[in-house]
Amino acid sequence: MIIIMLGAPASGKGSVAEIVSEKLNIPAISSGDIFRKHITEKTEIGLKLNEYVTKGELVPDSIVIEMLKERLSEEDAKDGAILDGFIRTIPQAEAFDKMLEETGNKINIVVNLEVPEQEILERVTNRRICKKCKAVYNTVLSPSKVEGICDKCGGELYQRDDDTLEKAKNRLNVYYKETAPLTEYYKNKGLLYSTVLSKSINRMKDEVAKDVVAELGK
Ligand code: AMP
């Protein structure tokens, strides 16, 4: 089973993916997490990735696809995966379709999270992440019990370099230009499930995740 998560930066893709992952027992795979790990560990590919990620620009498609292929070949993904952020351009979607054709796998659903733009900018700048276990918090919507400390593992919380307002605006522009057209691409294939995630209507990650699982069962 393959689930693709689409949505603007900090729209909640990772949070929804984690819940769905637990419910379905398939791994949630985040391209950003994999890239940041390489950057922190200063691997050869990490040095290359850093040039793009720090500026909020997209990593070249060929690198992304190669890394996705590698990750999906790991044992825990043998029954499928939830891709959080991995498909972000039309060429990536096309290359992924080809990859699936070769492996005989298929996409079950593409979840597109619709979040009002003002909320996105708030979500990005209020986001904090645990250095150790990568748990995600929001200083307003879902703060940790002790400021700066992860509830789950006691690790230190930090703000991503690219989660500043200025960089977030650039990432949002990149999203509108490169990623948003993917909704049409997947709609035409009958795979798109668009759904609102917004505090304004009190529809947050748990409810969205529940609906994604229900949609898969239809
Ligand atoms: P994220 O954690 O999903 O916000 O991703 C952080 C950064 O990693 C993005 O701003 C891009 O620089 C890079 N990145 C992640 N996924 C992709 C992708 N599928 N294609 C290109 N660049 C990506």
Tab-separated table of N, CA and C and ligand atoms in Angstrom, residues 31-32 35-36 52-53 56-59 64 85-88 92 160 162 171, ligand 1:
chain	number	residue	atom	x	y	z
A	31	SER	N	10.821	12.692	3.648
A	31	SER	CA	12.021	13.071	2.888
A	31	SER	C	12.838	14.088	3.673
A	32	GLY	N	12.144	15.078	4.278
A	32	GLY	CA	12.853	16.120	5.030
A	32	GLY	C	13.673	15.524	6.167
A	35	PHE	N	16.706	13.788	4.727
A	35	PHE	CA	17.697	14.766	4.242
A	35	PHE	C	18.412	15.437	5.421
A	36	ARG	N	17.620	15.828	6.450
A	36	ARG	CA	18.245	16.522	7.597
A	36	ARG	C	19.221	15.609	8.339
A	52	TYR	N	20.567	23.136	-0.906
A	52	TYR	CA	19.175	23.406	-1.271
A	52	TYR	C	18.298	23.599	-0.035
A	53	VAL	N	18.434	22.681	0.912
A	53	VAL	CA	17.526	22.668	2.062
A	53	VAL	C	17.632	23.958	2.885
A	56	GLY	N	15.670	26.641	1.378
A	56	GLY	CA	14.245	26.384	1.178
A	56	GLY	C	13.936	26.083	-0.276
A	57	GLU	N	14.980	25.682	-1.023
A	57	GLU	CA	14.754	25.317	-2.429
A	57	GLU	C	14.629	23.805	-2.567
A	58	LEU	N	14.078	23.372	-3.684
A	58	LEU	CA	13.902	21.929	-3.866
A	58	LEU	C	15.203	21.249	-4.277
A	59	VAL	N	15.415	20.078	-3.723
A	59	VAL	CA	16.543	19.220	-4.073
A	59	VAL	C	16.261	18.670	-5.482
A	64	VAL	N	16.270	12.988	-5.261
A	64	VAL	CA	15.094	12.616	-4.469
A	64	VAL	C	14.638	11.209	-4.840
A	85	GLY	N	6.120	14.172	1.993
A	85	GLY	CA	7.016	15.162	1.387
A	85	GLY	C	7.888	14.616	0.277
A	86	PHE	N	7.798	13.325	-0.001
A	86	PHE	CA	8.718	12.745	-0.984
A	86	PHE	C	8.357	13.089	-2.422
A	87	ILE	N	7.065	13.269	-2.702
A	87	ILE	CA	6.686	13.605	-4.082
A	87	ILE	C	6.277	15.071	-4.107
A	88	ARG	N	7.113	15.900	-4.739
A	88	ARG	CA	6.880	17.344	-4.660
A	88	ARG	C	6.883	18.061	-6.000
A	92	GLN	N	8.898	14.229	-10.405
A	92	GLN	CA	9.052	13.208	-9.354
A	92	GLN	C	7.868	12.240	-9.384
A	160	ARG	N	13.715	24.474	13.341
A	160	ARG	CA	14.461	24.241	12.107
A	160	ARG	C	14.956	25.553	11.524
A	162	ASP	N	15.059	26.433	8.541
A	162	ASP	CA	14.206	26.921	7.446
A	162	ASP	C	12.782	27.215	7.916
A	171	ARG	N	9.501	28.977	0.845
A	171	ARG	CA	9.098	27.569	0.688
A	171	ARG	C	7.642	27.473	0.225
B	1	AMP	P1	10.263	19.188	4.706
B	1	AMP	O1	10.818	18.662	5.991
B	1	AMP	O2	9.303	18.247	4.062
B	1	AMP	O3	9.707	20.583	4.857
B	1	AMP	O4	11.503	19.310	3.684
B	1	AMP	C1	12.599	20.152	3.990
B	1	AMP	C2	13.357	20.498	2.745
B	1	AMP	O5	13.903	19.315	2.120
B	1	AMP	C3	12.559	21.168	1.628
B	1	AMP	O6	12.410	22.562	1.831
B	1	AMP	C4	13.436	20.846	0.404
B	1	AMP	O7	14.584	21.664	0.399
B	1	AMP	C5	13.878	19.424	0.710
B	1	AMP	N1	12.942	18.411	0.184
B	1	AMP	C6	12.194	17.540	0.905
B	1	AMP	N2	11.476	16.722	0.100
B	1	AMP	C7	11.763	17.091	-1.165
B	1	AMP	C8	11.329	16.636	-2.452
B	1	AMP	N3	10.454	15.643	-2.604
B	1	AMP	N4	11.838	17.266	-3.536
B	1	AMP	C9	12.735	18.253	-3.421
B	1	AMP	N5	13.187	18.731	-2.249
B	1	AMP	C10	12.710	18.166	-1.113
